CSV table of N, CA and C in Angstrom, one decimal:
chain,number,residue,atom,x,y,z
A,1,MET,N,7.5,-1.7,7.4
A,1,MET,CA,8.5,-1.9,6.4
A,1,MET,C,8.4,-0.7,5.7
A,2,LEU,N,9.0,-0.2,4.9
A,2,LEU,CA,8.2,0.6,4.0
A,2,LEU,C,7.8,0.1,2.4
A,3,LEU,N,6.8,0.9,1.5
A,3,LEU,CA,6.8,0.4,0.5
A,3,LEU,C,8.3,0.1,-0.8
A,4,THR,N,8.6,1.5,-0.2
A,4,THR,CA,10.1,1.5,-1.2
A,4,THR,C,11.3,0.2,-0.8
A,5,GLU,N,11.1,-0.3,0.2
A,5,GLU,CA,12.0,-1.2,0.4
A,5,GLU,C,11.6,-2.8,-0.3
A,6,ILE,N,10.2,-2.8,-0.4
A,6,ILE,CA,10.2,-4.0,-0.9
A,6,ILE,C,9.4,-4.4,-2.5
A,7,ALA,N,9.4,-2.8,-3.2
A,7,ALA,CA,9.4,-2.3,-4.4
A,7,ALA,C,9.9,-3.5,-5.3
A,8,GLY,N,9.7,-3.5,-6.2
A,8,GLY,CA,10.9,-4.6,-7.1
A,8,GLY,C,11.1,-6.2,-6.7
A,9,LEU,N,10.7,-6.7,-5.4
A,9,LEU,CA,10.9,-8.2,-4.4
A,9,LEU,C,10.9,-8.8,-5.4
A,10,PRO,N,10.9,-9.9,-6.0
A,10,PRO,CA,10.2,-11.4,-6.4
A,10,PRO,C,9.2,-12.0,-5.5
A,11,VAL,N,8.1,-12.1,-5.7
A,11,VAL,CA,7.1,-12.9,-5.4
A,11,VAL,C,7.3,-14.2,-5.5
A,12,MET,N,7.3,-15.7,-4.2
A,12,MET,CA,7.4,-16.7,-4.5
A,12,MET,C,6.6,-17.4,-4.1
A,13,ASP,N,5.9,-18.2,-4.5
A,13,ASP,CA,5.0,-19.6,-4.9
A,13,ASP,C,5.6,-20.2,-3.4
A,14,THR,N,4.9,-20.3,-2.5
A,14,THR,CA,5.8,-21.5,-1.7
A,14,THR,C,6.0,-22.6,-1.9
A,15,GLU,N,4.4,-23.0,-2.5
A,15,GLU,CA,4.4,-24.8,-2.7
A,15,GLU,C,5.1,-24.9,-4.2
A,16,GLU,N,5.1,-24.1,-5.1
A,16,GLU,CA,5.4,-24.5,-6.2
A,16,GLU,C,7.2,-23.8,-6.6
A,17,ALA,N,7.7,-23.1,-5.6
A,17,ALA,CA,8.8,-22.2,-5.4
A,17,ALA,C,9.9,-21.9,-6.6
A,18,GLN,N,8.1,-20.8,-7.4
A,18,GLN,CA,8.6,-20.3,-8.2
A,18,GLN,C,8.3,-18.8,-8.1
A,19,SER,N,8.8,-18.0,-8.7
A,19,SER,CA,8.6,-16.1,-9.0
A,19,SER,C,6.8,-16.4,-9.8
A,20,ILE,N,5.9,-15.5,-9.2
A,20,ILE,CA,4.6,-15.2,-10.1
A,20,ILE,C,4.6,-13.7,-10.0
A,21,GLY,N,5.7,-13.3,-9.6
A,21,GLY,CA,5.9,-11.7,-10.2
A,21,GLY,C,6.8,-11.0,-9.1
A,22,GLN,N,6.6,-9.6,-9.3
A,22,GLN,CA,7.5,-9.0,-8.6
A,22,GLN,C,6.8,-7.8,-7.9
A,23,VAL,N,6.6,-7.1,-6.7
A,23,VAL,CA,6.4,-6.1,-6.0
A,23,VAL,C,5.9,-4.7,-6.8
A,24,ASP,N,4.9,-4.3,-7.1
A,24,ASP,CA,5.1,-3.0,-8.0
A,24,ASP,C,4.1,-2.0,-6.7
A,25,SER,N,3.3,-2.2,-6.1
A,25,SER,CA,3.3,-1.8,-5.3
A,25,SER,C,1.9,-2.4,-4.2
A,26,LEU,N,1.6,-1.1,-3.4
A,26,LEU,CA,0.0,-1.5,-2.6
A,26,LEU,C,-0.8,-1.2,-2.9
A,27,VAL,N,-1.9,-1.5,-2.7
A,27,VAL,CA,-3.3,-1.2,-2.8
A,27,VAL,C,-3.7,-1.2,-1.5
A,28,ILE,N,-4.2,0.2,-1.1
A,28,ILE,CA,-4.4,0.2,0.9
A,28,ILE,C,-5.9,0.6,0.7
A,29,ALA,N,-6.3,0.4,2.0
A,29,ALA,CA,-7.9,0.6,2.1
A,29,ALA,C,-7.8,1.7,3.6
A,30,PRO,N,-8.8,3.0,3.6
A,30,PRO,CA,-8.7,3.4,4.7
A,30,PRO,C,-8.8,3.1,5.6
A,31,ARG,N,-9.3,3.3,6.7
A,31,ARG,CA,-10.4,3.2,8.1
A,31,ARG,C,-11.4,1.5,8.1
A,32,PRO,N,-10.3,0.8,8.5
A,32,PRO,CA,-9.1,1.3,9.1
A,32,PRO,C,-7.7,1.1,7.9
A,33,ALA,N,-6.4,1.7,8.4
A,33,ALA,CA,-5.9,1.8,6.8
A,33,ALA,C,-4.8,1.1,7.2
A,34,ARG,N,-5.5,-0.4,6.2
A,34,ARG,CA,-4.5,-1.1,5.7
A,34,ARG,C,-4.4,-1.5,4.6
A,35,VAL,N,-3.1,-2.9,4.1
A,35,VAL,CA,-3.2,-2.9,3.3
A,35,VAL,C,-3.9,-4.3,2.7
A,36,ILE,N,-4.6,-4.2,1.4
A,36,ILE,CA,-5.4,-5.5,1.0
A,36,ILE,C,-5.1,-6.1,-0.3
A,37,ALA,N,-4.1,-5.6,-0.9
A,37,ALA,CA,-3.3,-6.4,-1.7
A,37,ALA,C,-2.1,-5.6,-2.0
A,38,LEU,N,-1.2,-6.8,-2.8
A,38,LEU,CA,0.0,-6.3,-3.8
A,38,LEU,C,-0.3,-6.5,-5.0
A,39,ARG,N,0.3,-5.0,-5.4
A,39,ARG,CA,-0.3,-4.9,-7.3
A,39,ARG,C,1.2,-5.4,-7.7
A,40,LEU,N,1.1,-6.7,-8.6
A,40,LEU,CA,2.3,-7.3,-9.0
A,40,LEU,C,2.7,-6.5,-10.4
A,41,LYS,N,3.8,-7.1,-10.7
A,41,LYS,CA,4.3,-6.4,-12.3
A,41,LYS,C,4.8,-7.4,-12.7
A,42,ARG,N,5.4,-8.0,-13.9
A,42,ARG,CA,5.6,-9.1,-14.7
A,42,ARG,C,5.7,-10.4,-14.0
A,43,THR,N,4.0,-10.8,-13.9
A,43,THR,CA,3.6,-12.0,-13.2
A,43,THR,C,3.7,-12.9,-14.9
A,44,ASN,N,3.9,-14.2,-14.3
A,44,ASN,CA,4.0,-15.2,-14.8
A,44,ASN,C,2.4,-15.7,-15.5
A,45,GLY,N,1.4,-15.3,-16.2
A,45,GLY,CA,0.4,-15.6,-16.1
A,45,GLY,C,-0.4,-15.5,-15.4
A,46,GLY,N,-2.0,-15.3,-15.3
A,46,GLY,CA,-3.0,-15.0,-14.4
A,46,GLY,C,-2.8,-13.1,-13.9
A,47,GLY,N,-3.2,-13.0,-12.6
A,47,GLY,CA,-3.6,-11.3,-12.8
A,47,GLY,C,-2.3,-11.0,-12.3
A,48,THR,N,-2.8,-9.6,-11.5
A,48,THR,CA,-1.6,-8.7,-11.2
A,48,THR,C,-2.4,-8.6,-9.9
A,49,LEU,N,-2.7,-9.0,-9.1
A,49,LEU,CA,-3.0,-8.7,-7.7
A,49,LEU,C,-3.0,-9.9,-6.6
A,50,LEU,N,-1.9,-9.5,-5.7
A,50,LEU,CA,-1.9,-10.4,-4.6
A,50,LEU,C,-2.7,-10.3,-3.5
A,51,THR,N,-3.9,-10.7,-3.2
A,51,THR,CA,-4.9,-10.5,-1.9
A,51,THR,C,-3.8,-10.9,-0.9
A,52,TRP,N,-4.1,-9.5,0.2
A,52,TRP,CA,-3.0,-9.7,1.6
A,52,TRP,C,-3.1,-11.4,2.0
A,53,GLN,N,-4.5,-11.7,2.2
A,53,GLN,CA,-4.7,-12.6,2.8
A,53,GLN,C,-3.8,-14.3,2.3
A,54,TYR,N,-3.1,-14.1,1.3
A,54,TYR,CA,-2.1,-14.9,0.8
A,54,TYR,C,-0.5,-14.2,0.8
A,55,VAL,N,-0.1,-13.5,1.6
A,55,VAL,CA,1.0,-13.1,1.7
A,55,VAL,C,1.1,-13.9,3.0
A,56,HIS,N,2.1,-14.9,3.0
A,56,HIS,CA,2.8,-15.6,4.1
A,56,HIS,C,3.7,-14.7,5.1
A,57,ALA,N,5.0,-13.9,4.0
A,57,ALA,CA,5.7,-13.3,4.6
A,57,ALA,C,6.5,-12.1,3.6
A,58,ILE,N,7.3,-11.5,4.2
A,58,ILE,CA,7.7,-10.6,3.6
A,58,ILE,C,9.1,-10.5,3.9
A,59,GLY,N,10.0,-11.0,3.3
A,59,GLY,CA,11.6,-11.1,3.8
A,59,GLY,C,12.3,-10.0,3.1
A,60,PRO,N,14.2,-10.1,3.5
A,60,PRO,CA,14.6,-9.0,2.9
A,60,PRO,C,14.6,-9.3,1.6
A,61,ASP,N,14.8,-10.5,0.9
A,61,ASP,CA,14.9,-10.8,-0.5
A,61,ASP,C,13.8,-11.3,-1.2
A,62,ALA,N,12.8,-11.6,-0.8
A,62,ALA,CA,11.6,-12.1,-1.2
A,62,ALA,C,10.1,-11.8,-0.7
A,63,VAL,N,9.2,-11.8,-1.1
A,63,VAL,CA,7.6,-11.7,-0.3
A,63,VAL,C,7.5,-13.4,-1.4
A,64,MET,N,6.7,-14.1,-0.3
A,64,MET,CA,6.7,-15.6,0.1
A,64,MET,C,5.3,-16.0,0.0
A,65,ALA,N,4.2,-15.9,-1.0
A,65,ALA,CA,2.9,-16.0,-0.9
A,65,ALA,C,2.4,-18.0,-1.1
A,66,ARG,N,1.6,-18.1,-0.7
A,66,ARG,CA,0.9,-19.5,-0.7
A,66,ARG,C,0.1,-19.8,-2.1
A,67,VAL,N,-0.2,-20.9,-2.4
A,67,VAL,CA,-0.1,-21.7,-3.3
A,67,VAL,C,-1.8,-21.3,-3.8
A,68,ASN,N,-1.8,-20.8,-5.4
A,68,ASN,CA,-3.1,-20.3,-5.7
A,68,ASN,C,-3.2,-18.7,-5.0
A,69,ALA,N,-2.4,-18.0,-5.2
A,69,ALA,CA,-2.6,-17.0,-4.5
A,69,ALA,C,-3.3,-15.8,-5.3
A,70,ARG,N,-3.1,-15.8,-6.8
A,70,ARG,CA,-3.4,-14.9,-7.8
A,70,ARG,C,-4.8,-15.5,-8.3
A,71,GLU,N,-5.3,-16.8,-7.8
A,71,GLU,CA,-6.8,-16.7,-8.2
A,71,GLU,C,-7.7,-16.1,-7.0
A,72,GLY,N,-9.2,-15.7,-7.7
A,72,GLY,CA,-9.7,-15.7,-6.4
A,72,GLY,C,-10.5,-14.2,-6.5
A,73,ASP,N,-10.8,-13.1,-5.8
A,73,ASP,CA,-11.2,-12.0,-5.8
A,73,ASP,C,-10.7,-11.0,-6.5
A,74,GLU,N,-10.1,-10.8,-7.3
A,74,GLU,CA,-9.6,-9.8,-7.4
A,74,GLU,C,-10.3,-8.8,-8.3
A,75,GLU,N,-11.6,-9.0,-8.8
A,75,GLU,CA,-12.6,-8.6,-9.9
A,75,GLU,C,-13.2,-7.4,-8.1
A,76,ASP,N,-13.4,-8.1,-6.7
A,76,ASP,CA,-13.8,-7.3,-5.8
A,76,ASP,C,-12.9,-5.9,-5.2
A,77,LEU,N,-11.6,-6.1,-6.0
A,77,LEU,CA,-10.4,-5.1,-5.7
A,77,LEU,C,-9.8,-4.0,-6.8
A,78,THR,N,-10.7,-4.3,-7.8
A,78,THR,CA,-10.4,-3.7,-9.2
A,78,THR,C,-10.5,-2.2,-8.7
A,79,GLU,N,-11.6,-2.0,-7.7
A,79,GLU,CA,-11.6,-0.3,-7.8
A,79,GLU,C,-10.8,0.3,-6.5
A,80,HIS,N,-10.6,-0.5,-5.6
A,80,HIS,CA,-9.2,-0.4,-5.1
A,80,HIS,C,-7.9,0.0,-5.6
A,81,ALA,N,-7.3,-1.1,-6.5
A,81,ALA,CA,-6.6,-1.3,-7.3
A,81,ALA,C,-6.2,-0.1,-7.8
A,82,ALA,N,-7.1,0.3,-8.9
A,82,ALA,CA,-7.3,1.4,-9.9
A,82,ALA,C,-6.8,2.4,-8.9
A,83,ALA,N,-7.3,3.0,-8.1
A,83,ALA,CA,-7.1,4.0,-7.0
A,83,ALA,C,-5.8,3.9,-6.6
A,84,CYS,N,-5.2,3.1,-6.4
A,84,CYS,CA,-4.1,3.0,-5.9
A,84,CYS,C,-3.0,2.6,-6.8
A,85,ARG,N,-3.3,3.2,-8.1
A,85,ARG,CA,-2.0,2.8,-9.1
A,85,ARG,C,-1.1,4.1,-9.1
A,86,ASN,N,0.5,4.0,-8.8
A,86,ASN,CA,1.5,4.9,-8.5
A,86,ASN,C,1.2,5.6,-7.2
A,87,LEU,N,1.0,5.2,-6.4
A,87,LEU,CA,0.8,5.5,-5.0
A,87,LEU,C,1.8,6.8,-4.7
A,88,LEU,N,3.3,6.6,-4.9
A,88,LEU,CA,4.1,7.4,-4.6
A,88,LEU,C,4.3,8.4,-5.6
A,89,GLY,N,4.6,9.5,-5.0
A,89,GLY,CA,4.1,10.9,-5.5
A,89,GLY,C,3.0,11.6,-5.3
A,90,ARG,N,1.9,10.9,-5.1
A,90,ARG,CA,0.6,11.3,-5.1
A,90,ARG,C,0.3,12.5,-4.3
A,91,ARG,N,-0.6,13.5,-4.6
A,91,ARG,CA,-0.7,14.6,-3.5
A,91,ARG,C,-1.5,14.0,-2.1
A,92,VAL,N,-0.8,14.8,-1.2
A,92,VAL,CA,-1.8,14.6,0.0
A,92,VAL,C,-2.3,16.1,0.6
A,93,LEU,N,-3.6,15.3,0.6
A,93,LEU,CA,-4.3,16.7,1.3
A,93,LEU,C,-5.3,16.7,2.3
A,94,SER,N,-5.1,17.6,3.2
A,94,SER,CA,-5.9,17.5,4.5
A,94,SER,C,-7.7,17.8,4.1
A,95,GLU,N,-8.5,17.1,4.8
A,95,GLU,CA,-10.1,17.1,4.6
A,95,GLU,C,-10.6,18.9,4.6
A,96,ARG,N,-9.7,19.8,4.8
A,96,ARG,CA,-9.9,21.2,4.3
A,96,ARG,C,-9.5,21.5,3.4
A,97,GLY,N,-8.7,20.9,2.2
A,97,GLY,CA,-8.1,21.1,0.7
A,97,GLY,C,-7.0,21.7,0.6
A,98,ALA,N,-6.2,21.7,2.1
A,98,ALA,CA,-5.1,22.1,2.2
A,98,ALA,C,-3.8,21.2,1.3
A,99,GLU,N,-3.1,21.6,0.5
A,99,GLU,CA,-2.1,20.6,-0.1
A,99,GLU,C,-0.7,20.5,1.5
A,100,ILE,N,-0.8,19.2,1.6
A,100,ILE,CA,0.6,18.8,2.5
A,100,ILE,C,1.7,18.7,1.7
A,101,GLY,N,1.8,17.9,0.8
A,101,GLY,CA,2.6,17.5,-0.1
A,101,GLY,C,2.7,16.4,-1.2
A,102,ALA,N,3.8,15.3,-1.2
A,102,ALA,CA,3.4,14.4,-2.1
A,102,ALA,C,4.0,13.5,-1.0
A,103,LEU,N,3.5,12.0,-1.5
A,103,LEU,CA,3.5,10.8,-0.8
A,103,LEU,C,4.6,10.3,-1.5
A,104,GLN,N,5.4,9.7,0.0
A,104,GLN,CA,7.2,9.8,-0.3
A,104,GLN,C,7.3,8.5,-0.1
A,105,ASP,N,6.3,7.4,0.8
A,105,ASP,CA,6.6,6.7,1.7
A,105,ASP,C,5.4,5.7,2.1
A,106,ILE,N,5.2,4.9,2.5
A,106,ILE,CA,4.3,4.2,3.3
A,106,ILE,C,4.8,3.1,4.1
A,107,ASP,N,4.9,3.3,5.2
A,107,ASP,CA,5.2,2.6,6.1
A,107,ASP,C,4.0,1.6,6.7
A,108,PHE,N,4.3,-0.1,6.8
A,108,PHE,CA,2.5,-0.8,7.5
A,108,PHE,C,3.6,-1.9,8.1
A,109,ASP,N,2.7,-2.5,8.7
A,109,ASP,CA,3.3,-3.6,9.3
A,109,ASP,C,3.4,-5.0,8.6
A,110,PRO,N,4.5,-5.4,8.3
A,110,PRO,CA,4.3,-6.5,7.1
A,110,PRO,C,3.9,-8.1,8.0
A,111,GLY,N,3.5,-7.9,8.9
A,111,GLY,CA,3.1,-9.0,9.6
A,111,GLY,C,1.4,-9.1,9.4
A,112,SER,N,0.9,-8.0,9.7
A,112,SER,CA,-1.1,-7.6,10.0
A,112,SER,C,-1.5,-7.2,8.7
A,113,GLY,N,0.1,-6.6,8.2
A,113,GLY,CA,-0.7,-5.3,6.4
A,113,GLY,C,-1.1,-4.0,7.1
A,114,ARG,N,-1.1,-3.5,8.7
A,114,ARG,CA,-1.5,-2.3,8.9
A,114,ARG,C,-0.9,-1.3,8.5
A,115,ILE,N,-1.4,-0.4,8.3
A,115,ILE,CA,-0.3,1.3,7.8
A,115,ILE,C,-0.2,1.7,8.9
A,116,LEU,N,1.2,2.0,9.3
A,116,LEU,CA,1.5,2.6,10.2
A,116,LEU,C,1.7,4.5,10.2
A,117,SER,N,2.1,4.7,8.9
A,117,SER,CA,1.9,6.2,8.6
A,117,SER,C,2.6,6.7,7.0
A,118,LEU,N,1.9,7.3,6.8
A,118,LEU,CA,2.0,8.2,5.2
A,118,LEU,C,3.3,9.3,5.8
A,119,LEU,N,4.5,9.2,4.6
A,119,LEU,CA,5.7,9.9,4.9
A,119,LEU,C,5.7,10.8,3.7
A,120,THR,N,5.7,12.1,4.1
A,120,THR,CA,5.3,12.9,2.5
A,120,THR,C,6.5,14.2,3.6
A,121,PRO,N,7.3,14.7,2.4
A,121,PRO,CA,8.2,16.3,2.5
A,121,PRO,C,7.9,16.8,4.0
A,122,SER,N,6.9,17.3,4.3
A,122,SER,CA,6.5,17.7,5.5
A,122,SER,C,6.4,17.2,6.7
A,123,GLY,N,6.7,16.0,7.0
A,123,GLY,CA,6.6,15.0,7.7
A,123,GLY,C,6.0,13.7,7.8
A,124,THR,N,5.6,12.7,9.0
A,124,THR,CA,5.1,12.1,8.8
A,124,THR,C,3.7,12.1,9.5
A,125,LEU,N,2.9,11.4,8.9
A,125,LEU,CA,0.8,11.3,9.5
A,125,LEU,C,1.0,9.6,9.5
A,126,ALA,N,0.0,10.0,10.8
A,126,ALA,CA,-0.2,9.1,11.3
A,126,ALA,C,-1.4,8.3,10.8
A,127,ALA,N,-1.2,7.1,10.0
A,127,ALA,CA,-2.4,6.0,9.1
A,127,ALA,C,-3.6,6.2,10.3
A,128,GLN,N,-4.0,6.3,11.3
A,128,GLN,CA,-5.3,6.3,11.9
A,128,GLN,C,-6.3,7.8,11.0
A,129,GLY,N,-5.4,8.7,10.6
A,129,GLY,CA,-6.1,9.9,9.9
A,129,GLY,C,-6.2,9.8,8.6
A,130,LEU,N,-5.8,8.9,8.0
A,130,LEU,CA,-6.3,8.2,6.3
A,130,LEU,C,-8.1,8.6,6.1
A,131,LEU,N,-8.4,9.2,5.7
A,131,LEU,CA,-9.9,9.3,5.0
A,131,LEU,C,-10.0,8.4,4.1
A,132,GLY,N,-9.0,8.9,2.6
A,132,GLY,CA,-9.5,8.7,1.7
A,132,GLY,C,-8.1,8.5,0.7
A,133,VAL,N,-8.2,7.3,-0.4
A,133,VAL,CA,-7.4,7.1,-1.5
A,133,VAL,C,-8.1,7.1,-2.9
A,134,GLY,N,-7.7,8.0,-3.5
A,134,GLY,CA,-8.1,8.4,-4.6
A,134,GLY,C,-7.3,8.2,-6.1
A,135,SER,N,-7.8,8.7,-7.2
A,135,SER,CA,-6.9,8.5,-8.3
A,135,SER,C,-6.0,9.9,-8.5
A,136,TYR,N,-6.5,10.9,-7.5
A,136,TYR,CA,-6.2,12.4,-7.9
A,136,TYR,C,-5.6,12.8,-6.5
A,137,ALA,N,-6.0,12.4,-5.6
A,137,ALA,CA,-4.9,12.5,-3.5
A,137,ALA,C,-5.2,11.3,-2.6
A,138,VAL,N,-4.5,11.4,-1.8
A,138,VAL,CA,-4.9,10.8,-0.5
A,138,VAL,C,-5.4,11.6,0.1
A,139,VAL,N,-6.4,11.5,1.0
A,139,VAL,CA,-7.2,12.4,1.9
A,139,VAL,C,-6.9,12.1,3.5
A,140,VAL,N,-6.6,13.1,4.0
A,140,VAL,CA,-5.9,12.8,5.7
A,140,VAL,C,-6.8,13.9,6.3
A,141,GLN,N,-6.6,13.6,7.5
A,141,GLN,CA,-7.2,14.4,8.5
A,141,GLN,C,-6.0,15.3,9.1
A,142,GLY,N,-6.8,16.6,9.0
A,142,GLY,CA,-5.3,17.4,9.8
A,142,GLY,C,-4.9,17.5,11.0
A,143,ALA,N,-5.6,17.0,12.1
A,143,ALA,CA,-4.8,15.8,13.1
A,143,ALA,C,-4.0,15.1,13.6
A,144,SER,N,-3.7,14.5,12.3
A,144,SER,CA,-3.1,13.0,11.5
A,144,SER,C,-1.5,13.0,11.9
A,145,HIS,N,-0.9,14.7,12.1
A,145,HIS,CA,0.6,14.6,11.7
A,145,HIS,C,1.2,14.2,13.2
A,146,VAL,N,2.3,13.6,12.7
A,146,VAL,CA,2.8,12.7,14.0
A,146,VAL,C,4.1,12.9,14.4
A,147,ASP,N,5.2,13.5,13.3
A,147,ASP,CA,6.3,13.4,13.2
A,147,ASP,C,6.8,15.0,14.1
A,148,ARG,N,6.5,16.3,12.8
A,148,ARG,CA,6.9,17.5,13.5
A,148,ARG,C,6.0,18.4,14.5
A,149,GLY,N,5.9,19.2,15.2
A,149,GLY,CA,5.2,19.4,16.0
A,149,GLY,C,3.8,20.1,15.4
A,150,HIS,N,3.7,20.9,14.9
A,150,HIS,CA,2.7,21.2,14.2
A,150,HIS,C,2.6,21.3,12.4
A,151,LEU,N,1.7,21.2,11.7
A,151,LEU,CA,1.7,20.9,10.5
A,151,LEU,C,0.2,22.2,10.4
A,152,ASP,N,0.7,23.0,9.4
A,152,ASP,CA,-0.5,24.3,9.4
A,152,ASP,C,-1.3,23.9,7.9
A,153,THR,N,-2.4,22.5,8.2
A,153,THR,CA,-3.5,22.2,7.0
A,153,THR,C,-4.5,23.3,7.0
A,154,GLY,N,-4.8,24.3,7.4
A,154,GLY,CA,-5.8,25.1,7.5
A,154,GLY,C,-6.7,24.8,8.6
A,155,SER,N,-6.7,24.1,9.4
A,155,SER,CA,-7.2,23.6,10.5
A,155,SER,C,-7.7,25.6,11.8
């Protein structure tokens, strides 16, 4: 599933049967590359992060979350969440400092939260090459290219 496919979807509390917000973006962590939270917008009170453990299901029309999903350890995610603000369009750099392009999308497994790949104008990058996510750039290993035969990353 792609981030662009879930952006804007309502997030529903399964027990209260009400919206607690809309998906704005993903909060991701490298090594192993995974989704650790969903960033929410237009929430009805409470925080703006939904930790991955509370995501019950991601459907074509809504994200379903368990009751009290917005309570808990948001403070632990603050640094990751700040680095992941506005991920799409962020620079993607190789570990050698070569610019690969702008991040166009993130492909992830909606069941496990595992990041599968990063999509750029130069092609698709394997998620296992994700080294870091910061406010300036996403850094990947040059050997992580999986879509086109060769990606010149300066290696």
